[in-house]
PDB file of C-alpha atoms in Angstrom:
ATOM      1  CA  UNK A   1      93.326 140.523 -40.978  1.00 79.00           C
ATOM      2  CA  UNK A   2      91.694 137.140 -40.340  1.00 86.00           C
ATOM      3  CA  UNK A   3      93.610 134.349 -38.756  1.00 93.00           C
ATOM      4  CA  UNK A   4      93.203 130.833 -37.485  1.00 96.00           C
ATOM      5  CA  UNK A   5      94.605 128.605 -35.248  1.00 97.00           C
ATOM      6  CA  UNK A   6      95.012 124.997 -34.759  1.00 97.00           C
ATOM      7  CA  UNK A   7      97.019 124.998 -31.899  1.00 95.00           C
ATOM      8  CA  UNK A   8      97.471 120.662 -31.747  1.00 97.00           C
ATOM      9  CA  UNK A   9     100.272 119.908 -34.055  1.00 95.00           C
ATOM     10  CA  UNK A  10      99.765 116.525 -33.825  1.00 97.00           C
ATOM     11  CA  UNK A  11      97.625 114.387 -31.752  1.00 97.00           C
ATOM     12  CA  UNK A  12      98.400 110.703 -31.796  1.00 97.00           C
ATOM     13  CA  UNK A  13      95.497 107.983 -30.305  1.00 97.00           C
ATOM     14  CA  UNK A  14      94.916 104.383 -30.218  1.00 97.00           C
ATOM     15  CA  UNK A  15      91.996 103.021 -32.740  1.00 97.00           C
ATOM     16  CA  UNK A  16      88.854 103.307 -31.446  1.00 97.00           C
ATOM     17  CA  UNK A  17      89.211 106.424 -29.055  1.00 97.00           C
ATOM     18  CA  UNK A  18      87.771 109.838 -29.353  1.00 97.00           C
ATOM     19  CA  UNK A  19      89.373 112.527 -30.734  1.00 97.00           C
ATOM     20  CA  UNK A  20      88.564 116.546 -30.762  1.00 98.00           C
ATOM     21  CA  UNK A  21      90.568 118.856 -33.009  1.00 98.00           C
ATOM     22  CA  UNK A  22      90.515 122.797 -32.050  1.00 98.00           C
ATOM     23  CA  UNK A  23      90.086 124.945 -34.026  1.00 98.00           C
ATOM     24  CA  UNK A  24      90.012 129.181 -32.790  1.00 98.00           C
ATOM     25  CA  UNK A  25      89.586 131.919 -35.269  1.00 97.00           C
ATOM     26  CA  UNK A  26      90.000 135.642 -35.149  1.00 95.00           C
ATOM     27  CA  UNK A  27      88.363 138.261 -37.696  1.00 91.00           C
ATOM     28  CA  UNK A  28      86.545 141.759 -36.859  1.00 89.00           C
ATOM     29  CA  UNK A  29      83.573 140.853 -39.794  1.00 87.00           C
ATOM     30  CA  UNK A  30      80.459 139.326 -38.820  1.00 86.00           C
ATOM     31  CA  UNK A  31      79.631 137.832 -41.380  1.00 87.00           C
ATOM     32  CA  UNK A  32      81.921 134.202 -42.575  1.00 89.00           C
ATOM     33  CA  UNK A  33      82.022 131.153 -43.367  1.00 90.00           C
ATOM     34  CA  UNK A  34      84.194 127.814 -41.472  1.00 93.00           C
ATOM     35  CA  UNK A  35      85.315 124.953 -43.354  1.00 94.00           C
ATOM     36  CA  UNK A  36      87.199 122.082 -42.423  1.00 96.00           C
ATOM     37  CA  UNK A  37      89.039 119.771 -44.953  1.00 96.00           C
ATOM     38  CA  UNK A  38      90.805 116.694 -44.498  1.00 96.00           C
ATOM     39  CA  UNK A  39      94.131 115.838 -46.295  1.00 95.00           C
ATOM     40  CA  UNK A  40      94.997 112.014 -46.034  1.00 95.00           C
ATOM     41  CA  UNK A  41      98.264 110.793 -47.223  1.00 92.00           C
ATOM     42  CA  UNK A  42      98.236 110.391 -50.642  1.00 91.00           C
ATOM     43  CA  UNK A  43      97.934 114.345 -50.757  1.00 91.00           C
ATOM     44  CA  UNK A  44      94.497 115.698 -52.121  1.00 92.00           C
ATOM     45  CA  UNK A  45      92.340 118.082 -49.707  1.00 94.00           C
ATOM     46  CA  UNK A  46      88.914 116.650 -49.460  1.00 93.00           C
ATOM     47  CA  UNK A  47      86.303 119.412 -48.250  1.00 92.00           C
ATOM     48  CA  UNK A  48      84.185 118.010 -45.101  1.00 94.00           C
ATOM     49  CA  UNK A  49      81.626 120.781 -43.766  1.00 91.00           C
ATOM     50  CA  UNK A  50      80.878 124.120 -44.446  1.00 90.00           C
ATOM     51  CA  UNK A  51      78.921 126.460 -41.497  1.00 90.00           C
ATOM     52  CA  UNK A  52      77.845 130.299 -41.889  1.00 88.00           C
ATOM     53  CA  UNK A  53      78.238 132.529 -38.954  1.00 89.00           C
ATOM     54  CA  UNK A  54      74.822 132.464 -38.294  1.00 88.00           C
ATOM     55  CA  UNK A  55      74.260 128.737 -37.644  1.00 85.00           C
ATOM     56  CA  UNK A  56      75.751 127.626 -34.864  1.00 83.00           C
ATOM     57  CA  UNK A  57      73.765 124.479 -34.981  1.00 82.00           C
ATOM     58  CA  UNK A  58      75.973 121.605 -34.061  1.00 85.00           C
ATOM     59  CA  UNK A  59      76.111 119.256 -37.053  1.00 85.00           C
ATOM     60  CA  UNK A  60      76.878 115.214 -36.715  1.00 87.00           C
ATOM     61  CA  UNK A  61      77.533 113.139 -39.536  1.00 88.00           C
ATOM     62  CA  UNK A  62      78.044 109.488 -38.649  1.00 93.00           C
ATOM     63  CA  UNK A  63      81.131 109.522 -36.862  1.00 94.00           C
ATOM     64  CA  UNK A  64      81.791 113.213 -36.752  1.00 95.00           C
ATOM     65  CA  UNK A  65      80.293 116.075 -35.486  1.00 94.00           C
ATOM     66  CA  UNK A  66      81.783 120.223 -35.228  1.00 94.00           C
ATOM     67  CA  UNK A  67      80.971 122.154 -32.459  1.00 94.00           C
ATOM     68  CA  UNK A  68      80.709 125.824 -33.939  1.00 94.00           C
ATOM     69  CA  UNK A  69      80.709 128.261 -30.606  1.00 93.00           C
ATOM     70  CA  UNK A  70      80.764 131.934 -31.752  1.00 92.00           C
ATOM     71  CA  UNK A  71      81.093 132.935 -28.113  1.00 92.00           C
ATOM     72  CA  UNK A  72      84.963 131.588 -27.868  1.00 95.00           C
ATOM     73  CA  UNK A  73      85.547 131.940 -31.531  1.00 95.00           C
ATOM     74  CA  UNK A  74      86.070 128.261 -32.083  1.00 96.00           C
ATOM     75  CA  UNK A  75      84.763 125.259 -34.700  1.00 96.00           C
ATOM     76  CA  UNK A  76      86.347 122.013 -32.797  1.00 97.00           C
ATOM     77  CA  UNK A  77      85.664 118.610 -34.954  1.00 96.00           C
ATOM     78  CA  UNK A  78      85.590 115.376 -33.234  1.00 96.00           C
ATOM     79  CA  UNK A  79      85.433 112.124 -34.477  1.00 97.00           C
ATOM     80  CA  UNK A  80      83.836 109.277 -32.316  1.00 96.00           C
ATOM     81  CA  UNK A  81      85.557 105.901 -32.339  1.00 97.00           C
ATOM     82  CA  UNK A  82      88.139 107.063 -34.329  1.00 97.00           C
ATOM     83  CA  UNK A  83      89.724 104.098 -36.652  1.00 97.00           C
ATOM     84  CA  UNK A  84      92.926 104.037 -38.786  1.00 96.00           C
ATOM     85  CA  UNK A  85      91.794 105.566 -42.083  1.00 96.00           C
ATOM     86  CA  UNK A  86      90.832 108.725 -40.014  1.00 97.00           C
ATOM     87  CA  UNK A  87      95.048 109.436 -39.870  1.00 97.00           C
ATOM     88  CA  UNK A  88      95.552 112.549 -41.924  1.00 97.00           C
ATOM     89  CA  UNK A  89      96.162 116.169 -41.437  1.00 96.00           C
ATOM     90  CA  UNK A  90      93.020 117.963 -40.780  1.00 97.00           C
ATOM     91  CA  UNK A  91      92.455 121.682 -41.603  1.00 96.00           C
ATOM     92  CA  UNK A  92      90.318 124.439 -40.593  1.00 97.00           C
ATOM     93  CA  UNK A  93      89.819 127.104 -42.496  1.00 94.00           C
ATOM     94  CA  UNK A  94      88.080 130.781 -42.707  1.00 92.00           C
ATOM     95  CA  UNK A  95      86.344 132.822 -45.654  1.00 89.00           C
ATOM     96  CA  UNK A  96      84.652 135.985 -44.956  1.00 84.00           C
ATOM     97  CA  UNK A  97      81.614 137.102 -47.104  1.00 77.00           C
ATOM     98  CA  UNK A  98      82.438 140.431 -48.174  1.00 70.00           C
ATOM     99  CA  UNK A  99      86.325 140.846 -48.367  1.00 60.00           C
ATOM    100  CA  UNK A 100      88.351 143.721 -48.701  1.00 54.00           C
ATOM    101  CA  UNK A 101      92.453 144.209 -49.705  1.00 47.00           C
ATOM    102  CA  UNK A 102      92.135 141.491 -52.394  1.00 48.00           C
ATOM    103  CA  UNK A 103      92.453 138.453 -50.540  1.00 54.00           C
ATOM    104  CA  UNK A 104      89.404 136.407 -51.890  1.00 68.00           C
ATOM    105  CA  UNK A 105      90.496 132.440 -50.908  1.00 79.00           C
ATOM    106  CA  UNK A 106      90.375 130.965 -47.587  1.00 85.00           C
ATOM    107  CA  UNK A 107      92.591 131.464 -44.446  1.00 91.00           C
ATOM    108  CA  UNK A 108      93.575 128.176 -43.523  1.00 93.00           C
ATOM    109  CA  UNK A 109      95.450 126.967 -39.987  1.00 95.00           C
ATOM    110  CA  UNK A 110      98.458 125.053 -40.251  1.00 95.00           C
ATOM    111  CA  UNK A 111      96.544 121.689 -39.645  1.00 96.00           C
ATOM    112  CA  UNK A 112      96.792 119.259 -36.980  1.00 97.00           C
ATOM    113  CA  UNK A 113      98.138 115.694 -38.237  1.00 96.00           C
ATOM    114  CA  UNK A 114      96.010 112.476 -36.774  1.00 98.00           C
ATOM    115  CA  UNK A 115      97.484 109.601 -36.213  1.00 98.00           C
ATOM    116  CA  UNK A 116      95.251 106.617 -35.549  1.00 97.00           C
ATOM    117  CA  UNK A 117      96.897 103.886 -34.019  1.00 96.00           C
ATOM    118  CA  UNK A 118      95.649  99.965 -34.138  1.00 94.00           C
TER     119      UNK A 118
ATOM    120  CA  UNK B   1      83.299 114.740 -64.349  1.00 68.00           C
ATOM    121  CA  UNK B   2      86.296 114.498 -63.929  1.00 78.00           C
ATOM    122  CA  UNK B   3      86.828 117.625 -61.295  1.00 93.00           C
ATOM    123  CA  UNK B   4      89.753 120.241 -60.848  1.00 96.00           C
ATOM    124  CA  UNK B   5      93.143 118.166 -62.446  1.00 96.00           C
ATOM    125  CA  UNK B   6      96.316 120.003 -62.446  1.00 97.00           C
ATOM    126  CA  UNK B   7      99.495 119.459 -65.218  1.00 96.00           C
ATOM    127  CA  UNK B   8     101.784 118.085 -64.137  1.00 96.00           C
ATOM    128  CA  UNK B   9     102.017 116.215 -61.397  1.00 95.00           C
ATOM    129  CA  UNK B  10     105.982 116.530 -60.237  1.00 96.00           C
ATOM    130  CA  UNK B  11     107.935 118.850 -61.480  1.00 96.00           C
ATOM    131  CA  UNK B  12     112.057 119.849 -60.609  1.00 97.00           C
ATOM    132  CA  UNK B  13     113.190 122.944 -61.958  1.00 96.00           C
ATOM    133  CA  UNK B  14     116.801 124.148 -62.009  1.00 97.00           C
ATOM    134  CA  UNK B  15     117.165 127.693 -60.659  1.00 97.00           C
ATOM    135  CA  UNK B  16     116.562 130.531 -62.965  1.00 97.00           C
ATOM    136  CA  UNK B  17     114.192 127.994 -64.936  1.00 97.00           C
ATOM    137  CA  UNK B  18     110.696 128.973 -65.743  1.00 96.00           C
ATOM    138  CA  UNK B  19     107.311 126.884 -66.160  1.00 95.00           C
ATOM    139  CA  UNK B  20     103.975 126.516 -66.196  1.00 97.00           C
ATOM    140  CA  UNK B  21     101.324 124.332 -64.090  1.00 97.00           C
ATOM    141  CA  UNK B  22      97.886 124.409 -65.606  1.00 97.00           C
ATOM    142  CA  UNK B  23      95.147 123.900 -63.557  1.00 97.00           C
ATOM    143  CA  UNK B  24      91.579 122.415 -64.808  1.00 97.00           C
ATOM    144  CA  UNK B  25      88.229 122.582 -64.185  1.00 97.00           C
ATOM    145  CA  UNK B  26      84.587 121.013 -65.719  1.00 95.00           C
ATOM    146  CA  UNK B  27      82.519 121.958 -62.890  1.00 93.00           C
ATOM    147  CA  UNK B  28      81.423 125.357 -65.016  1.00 93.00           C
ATOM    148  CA  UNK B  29      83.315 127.114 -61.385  1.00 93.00           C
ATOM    149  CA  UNK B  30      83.542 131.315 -62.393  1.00 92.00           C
ATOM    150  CA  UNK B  31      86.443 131.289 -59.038  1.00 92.00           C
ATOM    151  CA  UNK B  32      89.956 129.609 -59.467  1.00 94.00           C
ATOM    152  CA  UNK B  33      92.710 129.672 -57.012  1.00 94.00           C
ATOM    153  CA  UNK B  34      96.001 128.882 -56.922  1.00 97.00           C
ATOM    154  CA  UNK B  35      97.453 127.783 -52.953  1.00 96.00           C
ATOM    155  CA  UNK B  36     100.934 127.084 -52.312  1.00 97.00           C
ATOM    156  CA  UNK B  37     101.873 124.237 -49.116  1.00 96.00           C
ATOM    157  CA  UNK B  38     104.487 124.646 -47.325  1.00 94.00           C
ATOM    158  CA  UNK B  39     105.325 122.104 -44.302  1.00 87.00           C
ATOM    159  CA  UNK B  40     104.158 123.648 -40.758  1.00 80.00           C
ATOM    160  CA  UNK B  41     102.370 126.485 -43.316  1.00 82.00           C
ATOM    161  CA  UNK B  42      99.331 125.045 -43.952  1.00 86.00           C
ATOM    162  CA  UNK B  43      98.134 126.634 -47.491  1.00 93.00           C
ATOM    163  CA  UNK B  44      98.651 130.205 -48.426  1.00 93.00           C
ATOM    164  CA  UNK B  45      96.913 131.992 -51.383  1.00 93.00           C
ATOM    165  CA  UNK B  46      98.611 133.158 -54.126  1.00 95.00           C
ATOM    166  CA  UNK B  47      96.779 134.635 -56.627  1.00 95.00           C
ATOM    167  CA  UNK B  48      93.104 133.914 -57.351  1.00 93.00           C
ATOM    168  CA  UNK B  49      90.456 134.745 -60.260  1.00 93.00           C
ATOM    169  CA  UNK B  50      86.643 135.244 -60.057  1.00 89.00           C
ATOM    170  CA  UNK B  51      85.775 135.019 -64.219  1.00 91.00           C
ATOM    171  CA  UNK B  52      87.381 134.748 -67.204  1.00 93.00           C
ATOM    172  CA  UNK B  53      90.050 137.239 -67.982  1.00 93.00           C
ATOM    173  CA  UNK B  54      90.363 138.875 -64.546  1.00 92.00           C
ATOM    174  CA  UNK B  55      93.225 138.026 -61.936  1.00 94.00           C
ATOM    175  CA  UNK B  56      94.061 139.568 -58.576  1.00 92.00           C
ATOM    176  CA  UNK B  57      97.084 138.812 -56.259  1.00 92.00           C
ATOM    177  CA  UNK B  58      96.263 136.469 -52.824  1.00 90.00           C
ATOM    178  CA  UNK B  59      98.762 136.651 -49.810  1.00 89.00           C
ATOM    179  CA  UNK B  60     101.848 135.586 -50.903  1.00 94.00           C
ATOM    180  CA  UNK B  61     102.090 136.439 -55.109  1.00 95.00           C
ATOM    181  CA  UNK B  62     105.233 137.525 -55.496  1.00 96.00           C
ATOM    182  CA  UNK B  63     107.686 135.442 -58.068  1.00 96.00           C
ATOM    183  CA  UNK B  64     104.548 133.771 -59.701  1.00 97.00           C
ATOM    184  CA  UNK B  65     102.217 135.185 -62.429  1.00 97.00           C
ATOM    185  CA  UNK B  66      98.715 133.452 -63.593  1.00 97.00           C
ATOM    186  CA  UNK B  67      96.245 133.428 -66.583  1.00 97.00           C
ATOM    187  CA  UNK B  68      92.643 132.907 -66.813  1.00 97.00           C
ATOM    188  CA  UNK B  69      92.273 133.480 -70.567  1.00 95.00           C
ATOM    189  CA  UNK B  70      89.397 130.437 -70.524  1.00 95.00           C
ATOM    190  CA  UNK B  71      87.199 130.080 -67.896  1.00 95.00           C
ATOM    191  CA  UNK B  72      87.713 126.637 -67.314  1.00 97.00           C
ATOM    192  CA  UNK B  73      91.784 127.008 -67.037  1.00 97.00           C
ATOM    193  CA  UNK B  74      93.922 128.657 -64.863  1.00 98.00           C
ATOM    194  CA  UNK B  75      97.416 128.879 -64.905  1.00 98.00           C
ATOM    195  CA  UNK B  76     100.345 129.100 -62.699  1.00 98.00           C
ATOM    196  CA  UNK B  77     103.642 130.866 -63.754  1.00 97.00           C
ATOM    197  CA  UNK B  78     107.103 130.785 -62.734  1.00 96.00           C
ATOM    198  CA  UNK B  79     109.455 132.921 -64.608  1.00 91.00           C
ATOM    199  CA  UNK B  80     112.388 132.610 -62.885  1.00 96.00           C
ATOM    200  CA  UNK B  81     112.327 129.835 -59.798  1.00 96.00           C
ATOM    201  CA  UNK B  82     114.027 129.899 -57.163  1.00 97.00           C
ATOM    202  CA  UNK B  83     114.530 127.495 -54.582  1.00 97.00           C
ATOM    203  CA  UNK B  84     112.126 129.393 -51.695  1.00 96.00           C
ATOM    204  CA  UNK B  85     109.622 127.987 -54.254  1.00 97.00           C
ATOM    205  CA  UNK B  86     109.257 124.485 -53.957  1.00 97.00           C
ATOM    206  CA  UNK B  87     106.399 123.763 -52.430  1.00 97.00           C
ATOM    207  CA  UNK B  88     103.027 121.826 -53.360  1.00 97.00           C
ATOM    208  CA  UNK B  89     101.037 123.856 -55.559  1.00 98.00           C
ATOM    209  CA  UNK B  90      97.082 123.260 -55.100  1.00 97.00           C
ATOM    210  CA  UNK B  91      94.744 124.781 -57.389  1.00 97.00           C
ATOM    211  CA  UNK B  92      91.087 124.998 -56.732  1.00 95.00           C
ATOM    212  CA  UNK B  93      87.669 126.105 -57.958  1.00 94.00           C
ATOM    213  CA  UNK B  94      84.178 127.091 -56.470  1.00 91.00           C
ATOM    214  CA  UNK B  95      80.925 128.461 -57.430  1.00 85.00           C
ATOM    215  CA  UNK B  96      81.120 132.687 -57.504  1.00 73.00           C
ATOM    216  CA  UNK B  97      80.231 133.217 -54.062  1.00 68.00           C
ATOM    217  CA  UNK B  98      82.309 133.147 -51.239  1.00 65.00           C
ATOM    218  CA  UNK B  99      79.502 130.847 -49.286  1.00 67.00           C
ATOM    219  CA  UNK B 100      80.807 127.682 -51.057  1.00 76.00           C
ATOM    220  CA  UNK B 101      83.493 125.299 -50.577  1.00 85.00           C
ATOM    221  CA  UNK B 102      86.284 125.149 -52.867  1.00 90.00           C
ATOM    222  CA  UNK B 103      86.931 121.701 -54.343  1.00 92.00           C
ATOM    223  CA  UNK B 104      90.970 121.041 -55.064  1.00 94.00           C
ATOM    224  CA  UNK B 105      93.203 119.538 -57.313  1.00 95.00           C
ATOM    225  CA  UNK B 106      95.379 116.805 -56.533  1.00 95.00           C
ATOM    226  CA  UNK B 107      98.420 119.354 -56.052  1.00 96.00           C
ATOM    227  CA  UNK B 108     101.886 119.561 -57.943  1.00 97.00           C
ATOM    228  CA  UNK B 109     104.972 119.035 -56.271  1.00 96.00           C
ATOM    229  CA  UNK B 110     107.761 121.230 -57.428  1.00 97.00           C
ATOM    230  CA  UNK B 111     111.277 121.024 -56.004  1.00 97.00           C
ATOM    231  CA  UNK B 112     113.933 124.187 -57.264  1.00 97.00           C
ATOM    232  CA  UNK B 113     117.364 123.172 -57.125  1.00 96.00           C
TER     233      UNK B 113
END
């Protein structure tokens, strides 16, 4: 079975700093898809990038970019000059394209909550 | 457009009590799923549909059952809650293959007392 890991709890940082979340993932199939999605606090899960197993292409949009290395398994997401409306619990998640045993949704981590400080 | 909305909103449920959450969708979506969050859990599937009139059972189904008698609803049941079931309920759709993102509701809070 597929798993992922977000092994950063919580990560607090002062406005304006860097931040990288990790993100590792473990499945046999060679085919998938990553996802992250943020959750801020008023609850709802907004979806922020989607990347196929075979584009490993690093992706930047404005102050974010994902690192997708298929070597170490991982899709890390950093945001650049972080600032306070970045707080919220960020997830990773895994889908794989052909899926067997029923289990058709995403694998999600446990999310790592952000905490932007001014 | 108004996206994936979910009925109702709170809920708190005596145990033994049943209900339903209905989940809704005008995005014309064939997939609907139905995620439970737990704190430290992240979100776990519970059961999931890909078209109109056909359900199947995610990762953690037991105690619930679900519907998908239109394809732009989907609901959630509880016959018979119990407190190991409040959680935040999330329901979400996508397009019918598994390359897309799902796009969520705004989530249900139930508390069982």
């Amino acid at each position: 079975a597929q798993k992922v890991t977000q092994a950063q709890t919580e990560i607090s940082v002062v406005e304006k700093e860097d931040v990288t979340l990790d993100c590792v993932y473990e499945t046999r199939d060679t085919t998938y898809y990553l996802f992250w999605y943020k959750q801020p606090p008023s609850g709802e899960l907004v979806f922020l990038i989607r990347r196929n197993s075979f584009d490993e292409q690093n992706e930047i949009s404005g102050r974010y970019s994902w690192n997708f290395q298929k070597s170490t398994s991982s899709f890390n997401f950093t945001i650049t000059a972080s600032q306070v409306v970045d707080s919220a619990v960020y997830f990773c998640a895994l889908r794989l394209l052909h899926s067997g045993g029923g289990a058709d949704g995403l694998t999600f981590g446990k999310g790592t909550h952000l905490i932007i400080q001014p | 457009n108004a996206g994936v909305t979910q009925t109702p909103k709170f809920r708190v449920l005596k145990t033994g009590q049943s209900m339903t959450l209905l989940c809704a969708q005008d995005m014309n979506h064939e997939y609907m799923y139905w995620y439970r969050q737990d704190p430290g859990m992240g979100l776990r599937l519970i059961h999931y549909s890909v078209g109109e009139g056909t359900t199947a059972k995610g990762e953690v189904p037991d105690g619930y059952n679900v519907s998908r008698l239109k394809k732009q609803n989907f609901l959630l049941g509880l016959e018979s809650a119990a407190p190991s079931q409040t959680s935040v309920y999330f329901c979400a759709s996508s397009y019918s293959t598994r390359a897309y993102e799902q796009y969520f509701g705004p989530g249900t809070r139930l508390t069982v007392t």
